[in-house]
PDB file of C-alpha atoms in Angstrom:
ATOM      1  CA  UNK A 674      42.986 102.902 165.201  1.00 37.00           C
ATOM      2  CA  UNK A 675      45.403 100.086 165.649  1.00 45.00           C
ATOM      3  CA  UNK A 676      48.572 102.138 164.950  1.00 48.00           C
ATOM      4  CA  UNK A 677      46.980 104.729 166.980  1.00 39.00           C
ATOM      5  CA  UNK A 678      46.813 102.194 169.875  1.00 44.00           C
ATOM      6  CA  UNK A 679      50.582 101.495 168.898  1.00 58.00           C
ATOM      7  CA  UNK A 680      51.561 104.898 168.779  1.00 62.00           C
ATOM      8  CA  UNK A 681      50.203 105.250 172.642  1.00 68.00           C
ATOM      9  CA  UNK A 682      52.016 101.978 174.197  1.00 72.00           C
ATOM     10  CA  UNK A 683      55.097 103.501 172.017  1.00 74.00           C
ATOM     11  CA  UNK A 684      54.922 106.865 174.222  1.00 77.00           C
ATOM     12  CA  UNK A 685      56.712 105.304 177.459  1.00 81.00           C
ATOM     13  CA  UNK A 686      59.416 103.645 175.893  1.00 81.00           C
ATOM     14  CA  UNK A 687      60.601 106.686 173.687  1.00 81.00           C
ATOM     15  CA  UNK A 688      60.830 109.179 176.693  1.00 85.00           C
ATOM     16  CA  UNK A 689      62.759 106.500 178.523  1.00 86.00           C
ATOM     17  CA  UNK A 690      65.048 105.568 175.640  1.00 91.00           C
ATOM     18  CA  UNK A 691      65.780 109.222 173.971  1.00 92.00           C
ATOM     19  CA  UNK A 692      69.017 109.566 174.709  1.00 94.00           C
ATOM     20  CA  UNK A 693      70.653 106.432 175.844  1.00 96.00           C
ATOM     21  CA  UNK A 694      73.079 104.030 174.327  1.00 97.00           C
ATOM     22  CA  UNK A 695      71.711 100.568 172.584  1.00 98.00           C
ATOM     23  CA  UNK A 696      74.412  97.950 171.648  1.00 98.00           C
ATOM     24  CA  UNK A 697      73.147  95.922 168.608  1.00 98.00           C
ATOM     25  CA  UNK A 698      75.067  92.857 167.597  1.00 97.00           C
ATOM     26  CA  UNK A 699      74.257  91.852 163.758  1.00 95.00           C
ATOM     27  CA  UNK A 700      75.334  88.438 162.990  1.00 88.00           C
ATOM     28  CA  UNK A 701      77.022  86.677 160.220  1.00 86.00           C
ATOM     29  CA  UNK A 702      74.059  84.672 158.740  1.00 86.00           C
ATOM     30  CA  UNK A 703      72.193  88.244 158.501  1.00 91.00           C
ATOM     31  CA  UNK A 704      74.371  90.006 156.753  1.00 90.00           C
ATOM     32  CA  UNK A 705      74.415  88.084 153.437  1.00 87.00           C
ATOM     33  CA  UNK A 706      70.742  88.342 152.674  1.00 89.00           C
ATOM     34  CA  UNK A 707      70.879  91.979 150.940  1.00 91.00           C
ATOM     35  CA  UNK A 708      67.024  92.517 151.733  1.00 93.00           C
ATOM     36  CA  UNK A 709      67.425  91.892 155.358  1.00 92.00           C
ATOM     37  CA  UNK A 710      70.452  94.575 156.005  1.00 94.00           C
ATOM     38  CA  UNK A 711      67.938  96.696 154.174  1.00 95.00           C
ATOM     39  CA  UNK A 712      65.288  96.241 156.805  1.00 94.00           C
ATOM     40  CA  UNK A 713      67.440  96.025 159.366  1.00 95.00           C
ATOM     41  CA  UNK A 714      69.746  99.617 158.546  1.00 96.00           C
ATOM     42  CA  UNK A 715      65.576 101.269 158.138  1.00 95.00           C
ATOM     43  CA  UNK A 716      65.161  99.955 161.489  1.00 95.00           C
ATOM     44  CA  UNK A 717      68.503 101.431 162.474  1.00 96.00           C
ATOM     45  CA  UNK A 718      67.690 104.544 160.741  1.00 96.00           C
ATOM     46  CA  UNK A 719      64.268 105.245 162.960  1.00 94.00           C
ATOM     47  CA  UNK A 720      66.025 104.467 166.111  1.00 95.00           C
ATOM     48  CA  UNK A 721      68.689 106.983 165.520  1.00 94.00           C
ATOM     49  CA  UNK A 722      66.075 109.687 164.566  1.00 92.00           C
ATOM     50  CA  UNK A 723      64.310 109.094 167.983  1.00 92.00           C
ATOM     51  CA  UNK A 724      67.294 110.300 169.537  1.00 93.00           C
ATOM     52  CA  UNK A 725      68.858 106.781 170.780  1.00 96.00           C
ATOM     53  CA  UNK A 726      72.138 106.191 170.693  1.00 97.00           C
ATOM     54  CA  UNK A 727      73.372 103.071 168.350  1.00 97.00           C
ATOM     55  CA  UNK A 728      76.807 101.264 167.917  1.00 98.00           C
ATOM     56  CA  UNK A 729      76.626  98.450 165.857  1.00 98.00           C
ATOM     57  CA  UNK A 730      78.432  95.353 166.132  1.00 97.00           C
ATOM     58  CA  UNK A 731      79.041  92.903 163.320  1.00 96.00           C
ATOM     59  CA  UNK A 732      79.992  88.852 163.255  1.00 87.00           C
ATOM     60  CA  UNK A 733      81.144  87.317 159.758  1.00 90.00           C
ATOM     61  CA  UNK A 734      82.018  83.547 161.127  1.00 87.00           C
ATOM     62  CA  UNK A 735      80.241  82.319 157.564  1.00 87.00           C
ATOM     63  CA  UNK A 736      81.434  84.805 155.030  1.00 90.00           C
ATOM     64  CA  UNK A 737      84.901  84.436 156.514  1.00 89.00           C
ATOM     65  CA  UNK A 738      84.588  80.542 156.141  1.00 86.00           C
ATOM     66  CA  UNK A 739      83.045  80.629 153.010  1.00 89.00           C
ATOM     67  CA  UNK A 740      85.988  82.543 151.644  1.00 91.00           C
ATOM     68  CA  UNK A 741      88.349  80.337 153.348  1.00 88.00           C
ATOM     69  CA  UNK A 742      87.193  77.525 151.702  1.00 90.00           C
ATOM     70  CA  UNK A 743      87.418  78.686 148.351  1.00 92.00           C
ATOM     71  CA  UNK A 744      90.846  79.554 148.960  1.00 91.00           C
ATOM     72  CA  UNK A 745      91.664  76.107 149.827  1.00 90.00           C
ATOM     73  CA  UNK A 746      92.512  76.921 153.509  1.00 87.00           C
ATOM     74  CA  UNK A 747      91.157  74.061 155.711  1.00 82.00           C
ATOM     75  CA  UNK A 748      88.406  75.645 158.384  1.00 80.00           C
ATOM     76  CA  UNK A 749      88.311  73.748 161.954  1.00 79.00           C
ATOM     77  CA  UNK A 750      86.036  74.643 164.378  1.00 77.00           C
ATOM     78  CA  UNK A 751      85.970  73.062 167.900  1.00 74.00           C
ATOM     79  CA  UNK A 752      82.848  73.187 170.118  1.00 68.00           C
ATOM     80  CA  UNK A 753      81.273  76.043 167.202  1.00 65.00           C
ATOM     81  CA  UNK A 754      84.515  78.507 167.719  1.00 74.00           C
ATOM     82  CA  UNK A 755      86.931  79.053 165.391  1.00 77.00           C
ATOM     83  CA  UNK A 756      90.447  78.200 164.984  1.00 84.00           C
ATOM     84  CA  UNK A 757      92.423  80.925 163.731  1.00 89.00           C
ATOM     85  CA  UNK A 758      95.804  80.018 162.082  1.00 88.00           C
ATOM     86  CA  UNK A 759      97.852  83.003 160.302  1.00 91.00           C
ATOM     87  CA  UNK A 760      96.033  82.164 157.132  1.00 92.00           C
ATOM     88  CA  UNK A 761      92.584  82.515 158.675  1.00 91.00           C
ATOM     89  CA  UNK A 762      93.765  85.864 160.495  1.00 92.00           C
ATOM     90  CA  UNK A 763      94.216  87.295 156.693  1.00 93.00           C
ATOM     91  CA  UNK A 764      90.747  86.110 155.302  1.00 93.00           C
ATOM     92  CA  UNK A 765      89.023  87.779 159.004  1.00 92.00           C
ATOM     93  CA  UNK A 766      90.799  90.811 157.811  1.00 94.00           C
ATOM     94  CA  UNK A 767      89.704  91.152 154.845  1.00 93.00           C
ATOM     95  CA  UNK A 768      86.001  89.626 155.141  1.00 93.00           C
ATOM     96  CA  UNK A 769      85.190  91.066 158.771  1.00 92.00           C
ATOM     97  CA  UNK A 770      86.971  94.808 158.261  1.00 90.00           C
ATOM     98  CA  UNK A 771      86.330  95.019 154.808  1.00 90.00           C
ATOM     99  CA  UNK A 772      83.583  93.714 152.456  1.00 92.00           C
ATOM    100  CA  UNK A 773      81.198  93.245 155.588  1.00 94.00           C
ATOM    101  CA  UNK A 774      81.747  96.144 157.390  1.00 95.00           C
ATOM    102  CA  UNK A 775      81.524  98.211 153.906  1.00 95.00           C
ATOM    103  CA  UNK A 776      78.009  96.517 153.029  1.00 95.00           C
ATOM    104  CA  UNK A 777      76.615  97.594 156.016  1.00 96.00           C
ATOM    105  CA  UNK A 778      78.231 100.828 156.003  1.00 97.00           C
ATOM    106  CA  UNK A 779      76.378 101.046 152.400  1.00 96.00           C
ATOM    107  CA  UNK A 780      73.413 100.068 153.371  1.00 96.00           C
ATOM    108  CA  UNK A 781      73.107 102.671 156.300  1.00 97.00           C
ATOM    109  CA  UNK A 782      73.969 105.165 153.768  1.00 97.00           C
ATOM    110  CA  UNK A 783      70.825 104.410 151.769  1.00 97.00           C
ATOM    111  CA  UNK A 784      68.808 105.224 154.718  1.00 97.00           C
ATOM    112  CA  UNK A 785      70.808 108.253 155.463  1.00 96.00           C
ATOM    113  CA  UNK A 786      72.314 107.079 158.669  1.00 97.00           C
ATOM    114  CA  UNK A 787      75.367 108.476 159.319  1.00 97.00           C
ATOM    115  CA  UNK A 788      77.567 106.089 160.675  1.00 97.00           C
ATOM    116  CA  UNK A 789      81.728 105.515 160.666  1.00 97.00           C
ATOM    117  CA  UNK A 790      83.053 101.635 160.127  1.00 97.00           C
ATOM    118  CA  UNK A 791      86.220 100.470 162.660  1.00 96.00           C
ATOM    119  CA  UNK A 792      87.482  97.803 164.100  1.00 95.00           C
ATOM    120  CA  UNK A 793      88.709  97.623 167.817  1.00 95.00           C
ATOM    121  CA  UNK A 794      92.273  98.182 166.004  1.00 96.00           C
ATOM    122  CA  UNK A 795      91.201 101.614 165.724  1.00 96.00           C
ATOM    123  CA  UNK A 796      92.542 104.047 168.497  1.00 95.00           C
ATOM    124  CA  UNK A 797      92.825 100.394 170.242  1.00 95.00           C
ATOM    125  CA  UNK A 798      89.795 100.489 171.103  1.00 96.00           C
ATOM    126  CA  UNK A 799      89.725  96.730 171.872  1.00 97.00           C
ATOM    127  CA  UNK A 800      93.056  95.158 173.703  1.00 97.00           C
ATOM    128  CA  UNK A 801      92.973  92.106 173.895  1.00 97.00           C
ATOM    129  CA  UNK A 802      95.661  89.249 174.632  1.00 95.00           C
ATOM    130  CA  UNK A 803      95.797  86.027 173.073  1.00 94.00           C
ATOM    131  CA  UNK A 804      94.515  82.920 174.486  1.00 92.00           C
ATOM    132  CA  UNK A 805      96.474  80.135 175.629  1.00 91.00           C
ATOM    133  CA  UNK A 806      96.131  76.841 174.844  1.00 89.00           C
ATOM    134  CA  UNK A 807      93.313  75.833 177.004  1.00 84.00           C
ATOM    135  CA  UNK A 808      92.240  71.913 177.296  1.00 85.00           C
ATOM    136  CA  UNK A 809      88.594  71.232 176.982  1.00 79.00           C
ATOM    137  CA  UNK A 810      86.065  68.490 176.180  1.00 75.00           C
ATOM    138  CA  UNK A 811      85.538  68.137 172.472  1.00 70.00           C
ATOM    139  CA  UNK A 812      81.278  68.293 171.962  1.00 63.00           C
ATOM    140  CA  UNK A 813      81.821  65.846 168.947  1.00 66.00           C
ATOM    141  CA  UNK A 814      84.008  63.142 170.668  1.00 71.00           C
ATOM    142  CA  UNK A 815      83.512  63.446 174.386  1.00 70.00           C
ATOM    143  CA  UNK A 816      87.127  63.661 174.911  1.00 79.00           C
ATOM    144  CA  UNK A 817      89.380  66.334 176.453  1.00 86.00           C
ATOM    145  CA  UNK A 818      92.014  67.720 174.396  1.00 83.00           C
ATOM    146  CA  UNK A 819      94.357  70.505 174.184  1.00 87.00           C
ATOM    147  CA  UNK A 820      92.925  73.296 171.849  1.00 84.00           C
ATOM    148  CA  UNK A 821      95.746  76.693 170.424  1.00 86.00           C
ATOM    149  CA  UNK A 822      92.965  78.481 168.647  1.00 88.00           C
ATOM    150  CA  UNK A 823      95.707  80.496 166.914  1.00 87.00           C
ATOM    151  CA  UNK A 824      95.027  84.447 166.616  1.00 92.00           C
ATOM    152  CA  UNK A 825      91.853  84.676 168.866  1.00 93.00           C
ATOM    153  CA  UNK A 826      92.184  86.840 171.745  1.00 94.00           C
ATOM    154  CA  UNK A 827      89.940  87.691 174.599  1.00 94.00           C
ATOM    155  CA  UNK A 828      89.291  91.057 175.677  1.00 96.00           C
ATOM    156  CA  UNK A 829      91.427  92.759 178.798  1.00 95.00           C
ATOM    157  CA  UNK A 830      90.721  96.620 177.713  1.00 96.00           C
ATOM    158  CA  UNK A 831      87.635  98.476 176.539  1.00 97.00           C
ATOM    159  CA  UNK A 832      88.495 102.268 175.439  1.00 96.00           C
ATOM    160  CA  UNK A 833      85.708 103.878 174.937  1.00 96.00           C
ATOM    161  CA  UNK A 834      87.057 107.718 174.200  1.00 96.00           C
ATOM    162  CA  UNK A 835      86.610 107.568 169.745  1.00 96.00           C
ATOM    163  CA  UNK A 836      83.345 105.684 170.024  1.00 97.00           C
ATOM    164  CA  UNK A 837      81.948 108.690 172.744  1.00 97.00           C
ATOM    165  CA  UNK A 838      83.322 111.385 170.316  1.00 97.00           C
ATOM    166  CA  UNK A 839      81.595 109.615 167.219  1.00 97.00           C
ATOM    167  CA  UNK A 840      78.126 109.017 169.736  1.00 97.00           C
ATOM    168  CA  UNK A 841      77.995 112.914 170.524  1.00 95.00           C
ATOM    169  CA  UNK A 842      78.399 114.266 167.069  1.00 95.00           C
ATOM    170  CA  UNK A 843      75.410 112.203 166.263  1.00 95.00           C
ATOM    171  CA  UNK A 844      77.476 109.207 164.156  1.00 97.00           C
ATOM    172  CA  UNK A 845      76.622 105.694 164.540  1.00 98.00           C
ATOM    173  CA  UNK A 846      79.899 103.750 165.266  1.00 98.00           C
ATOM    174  CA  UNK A 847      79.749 100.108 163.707  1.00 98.00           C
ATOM    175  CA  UNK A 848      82.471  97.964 164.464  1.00 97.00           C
ATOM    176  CA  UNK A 849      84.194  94.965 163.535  1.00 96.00           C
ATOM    177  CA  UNK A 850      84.971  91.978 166.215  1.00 94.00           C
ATOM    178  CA  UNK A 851      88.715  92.371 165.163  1.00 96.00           C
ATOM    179  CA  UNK A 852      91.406  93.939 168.388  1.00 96.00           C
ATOM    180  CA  UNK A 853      94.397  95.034 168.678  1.00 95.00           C
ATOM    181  CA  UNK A 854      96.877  92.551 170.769  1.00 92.00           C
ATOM    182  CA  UNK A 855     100.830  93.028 171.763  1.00 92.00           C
ATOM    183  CA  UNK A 856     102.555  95.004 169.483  1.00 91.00           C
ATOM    184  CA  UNK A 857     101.523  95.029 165.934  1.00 93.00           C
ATOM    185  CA  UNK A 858      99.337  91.700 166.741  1.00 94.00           C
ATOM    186  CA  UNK A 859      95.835  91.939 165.620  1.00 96.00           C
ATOM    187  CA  UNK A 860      93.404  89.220 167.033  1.00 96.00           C
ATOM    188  CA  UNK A 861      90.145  87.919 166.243  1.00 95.00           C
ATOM    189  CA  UNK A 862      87.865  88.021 168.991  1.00 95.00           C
ATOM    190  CA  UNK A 863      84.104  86.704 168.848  1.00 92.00           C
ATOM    191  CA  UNK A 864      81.603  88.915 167.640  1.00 94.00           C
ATOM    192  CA  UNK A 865      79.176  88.137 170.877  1.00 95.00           C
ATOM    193  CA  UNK A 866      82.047  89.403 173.697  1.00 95.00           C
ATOM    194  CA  UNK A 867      82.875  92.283 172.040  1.00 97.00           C
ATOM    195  CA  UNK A 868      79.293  93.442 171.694  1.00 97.00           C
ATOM    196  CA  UNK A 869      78.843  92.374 175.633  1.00 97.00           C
ATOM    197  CA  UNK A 870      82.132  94.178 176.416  1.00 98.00           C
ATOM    198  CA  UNK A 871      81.024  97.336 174.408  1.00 98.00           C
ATOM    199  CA  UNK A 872      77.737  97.855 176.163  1.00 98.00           C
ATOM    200  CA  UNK A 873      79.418  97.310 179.518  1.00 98.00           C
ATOM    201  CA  UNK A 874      82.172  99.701 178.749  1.00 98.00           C
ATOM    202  CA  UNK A 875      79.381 102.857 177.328  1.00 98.00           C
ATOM    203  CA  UNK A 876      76.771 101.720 180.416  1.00 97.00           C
ATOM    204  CA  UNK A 877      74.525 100.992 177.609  1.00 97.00           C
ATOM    205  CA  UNK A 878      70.644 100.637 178.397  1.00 96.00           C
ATOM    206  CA  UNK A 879      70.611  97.466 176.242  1.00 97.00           C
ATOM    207  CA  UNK A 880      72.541  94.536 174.493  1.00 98.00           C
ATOM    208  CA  UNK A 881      70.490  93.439 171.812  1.00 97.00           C
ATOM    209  CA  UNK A 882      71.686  90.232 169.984  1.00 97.00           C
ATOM    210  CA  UNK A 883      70.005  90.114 166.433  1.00 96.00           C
ATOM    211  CA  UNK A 884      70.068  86.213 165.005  1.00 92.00           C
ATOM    212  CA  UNK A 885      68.983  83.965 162.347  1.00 89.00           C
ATOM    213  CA  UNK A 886      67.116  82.081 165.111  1.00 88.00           C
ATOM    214  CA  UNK A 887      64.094  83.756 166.993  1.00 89.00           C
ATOM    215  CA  UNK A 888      64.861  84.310 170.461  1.00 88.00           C
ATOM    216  CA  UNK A 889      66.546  81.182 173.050  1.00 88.00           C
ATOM    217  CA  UNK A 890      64.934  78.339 172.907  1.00 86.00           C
ATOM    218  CA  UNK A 891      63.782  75.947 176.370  1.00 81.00           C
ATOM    219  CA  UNK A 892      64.328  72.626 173.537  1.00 80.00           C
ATOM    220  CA  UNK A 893      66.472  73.897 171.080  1.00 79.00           C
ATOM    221  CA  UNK A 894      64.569  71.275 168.747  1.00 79.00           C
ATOM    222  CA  UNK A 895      61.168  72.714 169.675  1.00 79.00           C
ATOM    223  CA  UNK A 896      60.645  75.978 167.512  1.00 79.00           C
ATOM    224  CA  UNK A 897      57.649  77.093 169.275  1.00 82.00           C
ATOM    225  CA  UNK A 898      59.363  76.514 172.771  1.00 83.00           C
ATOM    226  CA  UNK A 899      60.489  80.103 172.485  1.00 88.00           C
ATOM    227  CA  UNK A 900      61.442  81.772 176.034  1.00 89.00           C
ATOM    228  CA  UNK A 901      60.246  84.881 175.993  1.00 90.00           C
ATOM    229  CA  UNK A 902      61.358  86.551 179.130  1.00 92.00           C
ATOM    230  CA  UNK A 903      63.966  85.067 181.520  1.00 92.00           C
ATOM    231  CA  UNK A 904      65.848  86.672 184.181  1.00 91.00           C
ATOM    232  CA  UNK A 905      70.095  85.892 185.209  1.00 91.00           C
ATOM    233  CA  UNK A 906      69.139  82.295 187.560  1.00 90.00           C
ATOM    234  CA  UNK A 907      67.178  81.242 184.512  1.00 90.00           C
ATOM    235  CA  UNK A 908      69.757  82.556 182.079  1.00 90.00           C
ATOM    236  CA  UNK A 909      72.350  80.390 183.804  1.00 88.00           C
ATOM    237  CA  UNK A 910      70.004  77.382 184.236  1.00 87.00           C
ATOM    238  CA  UNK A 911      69.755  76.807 180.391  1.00 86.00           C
ATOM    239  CA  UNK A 912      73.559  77.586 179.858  1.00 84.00           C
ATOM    240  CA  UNK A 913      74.604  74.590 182.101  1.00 80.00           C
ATOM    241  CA  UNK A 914      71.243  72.448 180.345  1.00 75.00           C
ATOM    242  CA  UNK A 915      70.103  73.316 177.189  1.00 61.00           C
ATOM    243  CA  UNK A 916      72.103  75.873 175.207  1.00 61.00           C
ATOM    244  CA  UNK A 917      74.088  74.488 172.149  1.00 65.00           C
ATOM    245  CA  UNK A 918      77.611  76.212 171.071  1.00 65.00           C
ATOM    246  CA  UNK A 919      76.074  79.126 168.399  1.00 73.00           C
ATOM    247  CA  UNK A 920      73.594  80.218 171.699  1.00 83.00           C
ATOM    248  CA  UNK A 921      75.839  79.681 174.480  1.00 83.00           C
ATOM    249  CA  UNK A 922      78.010  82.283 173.073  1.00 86.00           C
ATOM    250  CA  UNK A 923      75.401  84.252 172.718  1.00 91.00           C
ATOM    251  CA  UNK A 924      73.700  83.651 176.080  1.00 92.00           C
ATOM    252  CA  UNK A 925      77.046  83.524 177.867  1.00 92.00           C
ATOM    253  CA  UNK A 926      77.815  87.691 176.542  1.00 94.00           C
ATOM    254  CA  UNK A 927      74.507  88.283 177.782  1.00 95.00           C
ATOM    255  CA  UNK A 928      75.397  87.159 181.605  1.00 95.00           C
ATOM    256  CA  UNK A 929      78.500  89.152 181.215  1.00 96.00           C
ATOM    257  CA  UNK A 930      76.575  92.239 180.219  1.00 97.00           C
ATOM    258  CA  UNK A 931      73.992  92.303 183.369  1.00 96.00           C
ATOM    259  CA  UNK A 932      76.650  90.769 185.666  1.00 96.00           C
ATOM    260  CA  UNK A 933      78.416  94.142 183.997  1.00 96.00           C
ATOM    261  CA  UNK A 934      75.470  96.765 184.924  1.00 96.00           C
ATOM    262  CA  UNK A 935      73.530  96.108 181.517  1.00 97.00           C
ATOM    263  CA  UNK A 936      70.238  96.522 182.873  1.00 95.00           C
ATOM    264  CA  UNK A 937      68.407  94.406 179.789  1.00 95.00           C
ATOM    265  CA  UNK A 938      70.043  91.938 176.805  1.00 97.00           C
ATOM    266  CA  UNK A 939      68.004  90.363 174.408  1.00 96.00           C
ATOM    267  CA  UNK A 940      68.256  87.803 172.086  1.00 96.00           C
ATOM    268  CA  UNK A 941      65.622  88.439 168.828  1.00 95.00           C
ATOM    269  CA  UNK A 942      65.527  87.197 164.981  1.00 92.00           C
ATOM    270  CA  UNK A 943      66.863  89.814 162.615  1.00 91.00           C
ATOM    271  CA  UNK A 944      64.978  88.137 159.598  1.00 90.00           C
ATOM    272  CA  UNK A 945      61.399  89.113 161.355  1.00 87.00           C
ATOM    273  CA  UNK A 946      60.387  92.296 159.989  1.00 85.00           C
ATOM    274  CA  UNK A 947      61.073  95.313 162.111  1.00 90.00           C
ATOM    275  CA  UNK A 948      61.730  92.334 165.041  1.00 91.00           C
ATOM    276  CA  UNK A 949      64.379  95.273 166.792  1.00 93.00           C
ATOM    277  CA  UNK A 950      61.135  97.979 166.669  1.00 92.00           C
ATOM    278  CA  UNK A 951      58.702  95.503 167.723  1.00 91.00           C
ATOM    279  CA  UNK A 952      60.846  94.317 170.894  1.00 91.00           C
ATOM    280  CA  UNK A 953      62.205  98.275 171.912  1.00 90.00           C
ATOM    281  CA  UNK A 954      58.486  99.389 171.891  1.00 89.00           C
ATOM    282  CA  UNK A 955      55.936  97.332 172.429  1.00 86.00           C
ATOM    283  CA  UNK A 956      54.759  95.485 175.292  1.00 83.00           C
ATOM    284  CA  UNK A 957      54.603  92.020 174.025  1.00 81.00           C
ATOM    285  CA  UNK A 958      58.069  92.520 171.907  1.00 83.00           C
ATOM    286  CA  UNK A 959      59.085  89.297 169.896  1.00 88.00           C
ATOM    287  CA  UNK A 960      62.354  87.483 171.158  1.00 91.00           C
ATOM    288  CA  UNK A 961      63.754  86.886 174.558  1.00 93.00           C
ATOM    289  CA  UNK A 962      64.226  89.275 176.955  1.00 95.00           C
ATOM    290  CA  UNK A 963      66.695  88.882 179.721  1.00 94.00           C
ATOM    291  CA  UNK A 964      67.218  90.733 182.911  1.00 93.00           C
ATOM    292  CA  UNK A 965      69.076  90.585 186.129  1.00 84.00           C
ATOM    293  CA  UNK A 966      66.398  90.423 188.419  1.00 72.00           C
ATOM    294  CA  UNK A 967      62.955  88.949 188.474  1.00 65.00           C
TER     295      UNK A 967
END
């Protein structure tokens, strides 16, 4: 009776969704745990056989450090973003468009999703130009400095023409956070903006940030202070209070998207089984949900 009942709430939310675009951000932390990109590609594989439209998004900020590390490269980080020398640039290149991107492409396969790895190198899909030195106040120190995070860019273009072809012959685009810059420059750009900047770009119906955490927290020392709707004057209330650097991020590509015509974001745990089924079709769903308006 009770997946009858489930079946029934289901109803609305499948005619409403057949047929539109969902952006899905994976990150980092999730993509290391083998059984969780197994979940999480099933998941992915009953979405796209309901008809909606997926492009995935990947992070790799841990693998890519990780790596660093035991190459000897030294791995600073101000206010939880990267600084990415020449050296760093390599190991994003080869972590973020390569063994990531081809473990989830893998993984996908086993559930017989058919979906195309890139990067926003590809067909240049991402521009992006690289950030200036910008002077800020250091989280750990309280002081302002002068920060040159290297080969990070920040996005000025969105083309959206080789992601539209792969959407309409049914493949599931998943794409690395890397862009193309002047030239023959590639940049890094964070994983959260280019997922925001995506779902703007393909008027998606959602932005759906999947974490190791389980939705924003009001106390982000309180676990079961969980937020579990919010709309964009709340949104912006607990980025100027609360939010620490992994969840501002996250939080801040979520105002872009709605201030950008996203009509919903939300921020869920990917290590809560089928979390991204639970929070597309049920009432109750079980992360945050943000949207522009009351």
């Amino acid at each position: 009776m009770s997946r009858v009942i489930g079946l029934r709430q289901a109803m609305p939310y499948l005619r409403l969704y057949q047929g539109k675009v969902f952006v899905v951000k994976l990150g980092g932390a999730l993509l290391s745990r083998a059984e969780v990109l197994d979940q999480l590609a099933h998941q992915v594989a009953l979405l796209q056989q309901l008809h909606i439209h997926l492009v995935l998004v990947h992070g790799g900020g841990p693998q890519a450090g990780e790596l660093a590390r035991r190459l000897g490269l030294e791995v600073e980080t101000v206010n939880g973003r990267r600084i990415t020398d020449e050296q760093t640039l390599e190991v994003c290149k080869m972590v973020f468009n390569g063994r990531l991107n081809t473990d989830l492409l893998a993984a996908l396969n086993a559930h017989q999703v058919p979906a195309v790895g890139l990067s926003g190198v590809d067909a240049a899909t991402i521009r992006a130009r690289r950030r200036p030195p910008v002077s800020l106040r250091d989280a750990e120190t309280g002081r302002r400095r002068t920060v040159d995070f290297g080969c990070v860019g920040d996005v000025e273009e969105v083309r959206t023409e080789s992601l539209r072809l792969l959407i309409g012959g049914n493949f599931v685009p998943v794409v690395s956070c890397l862009a193309a810059g002047e030239g023959a420059e590639v940049l890094n750009v964070n994983a959260d903006t280019v997922a925001a900047r995506l779902a703007i770009a393909l008027a998606a119906e959602k932005l759906i940030l999947l974490t190791s955490a389980p939705g924003v927290l009001a106390d982000p020392d309180a676990p079961d202070s969980l937020v579990s709707h919010m709309d964009l004057p709340r949104l912006e209330e607990i980025l100027k209070s609360s939010a620490r650097s992994g969840m501002h991020a996250k939080l801040e590509a979520c105002r872009q998207a709605l201030l950008g015509g996203v009509p919903r974001t939300h921020v869920i745990s990917g290590l809560q089984g089928d979390s991204l089924l639970v929070e597309v079709f049920t009432n109750e769903g079980c992360g945050t949900l943000i949207e522009s308006g009351p």
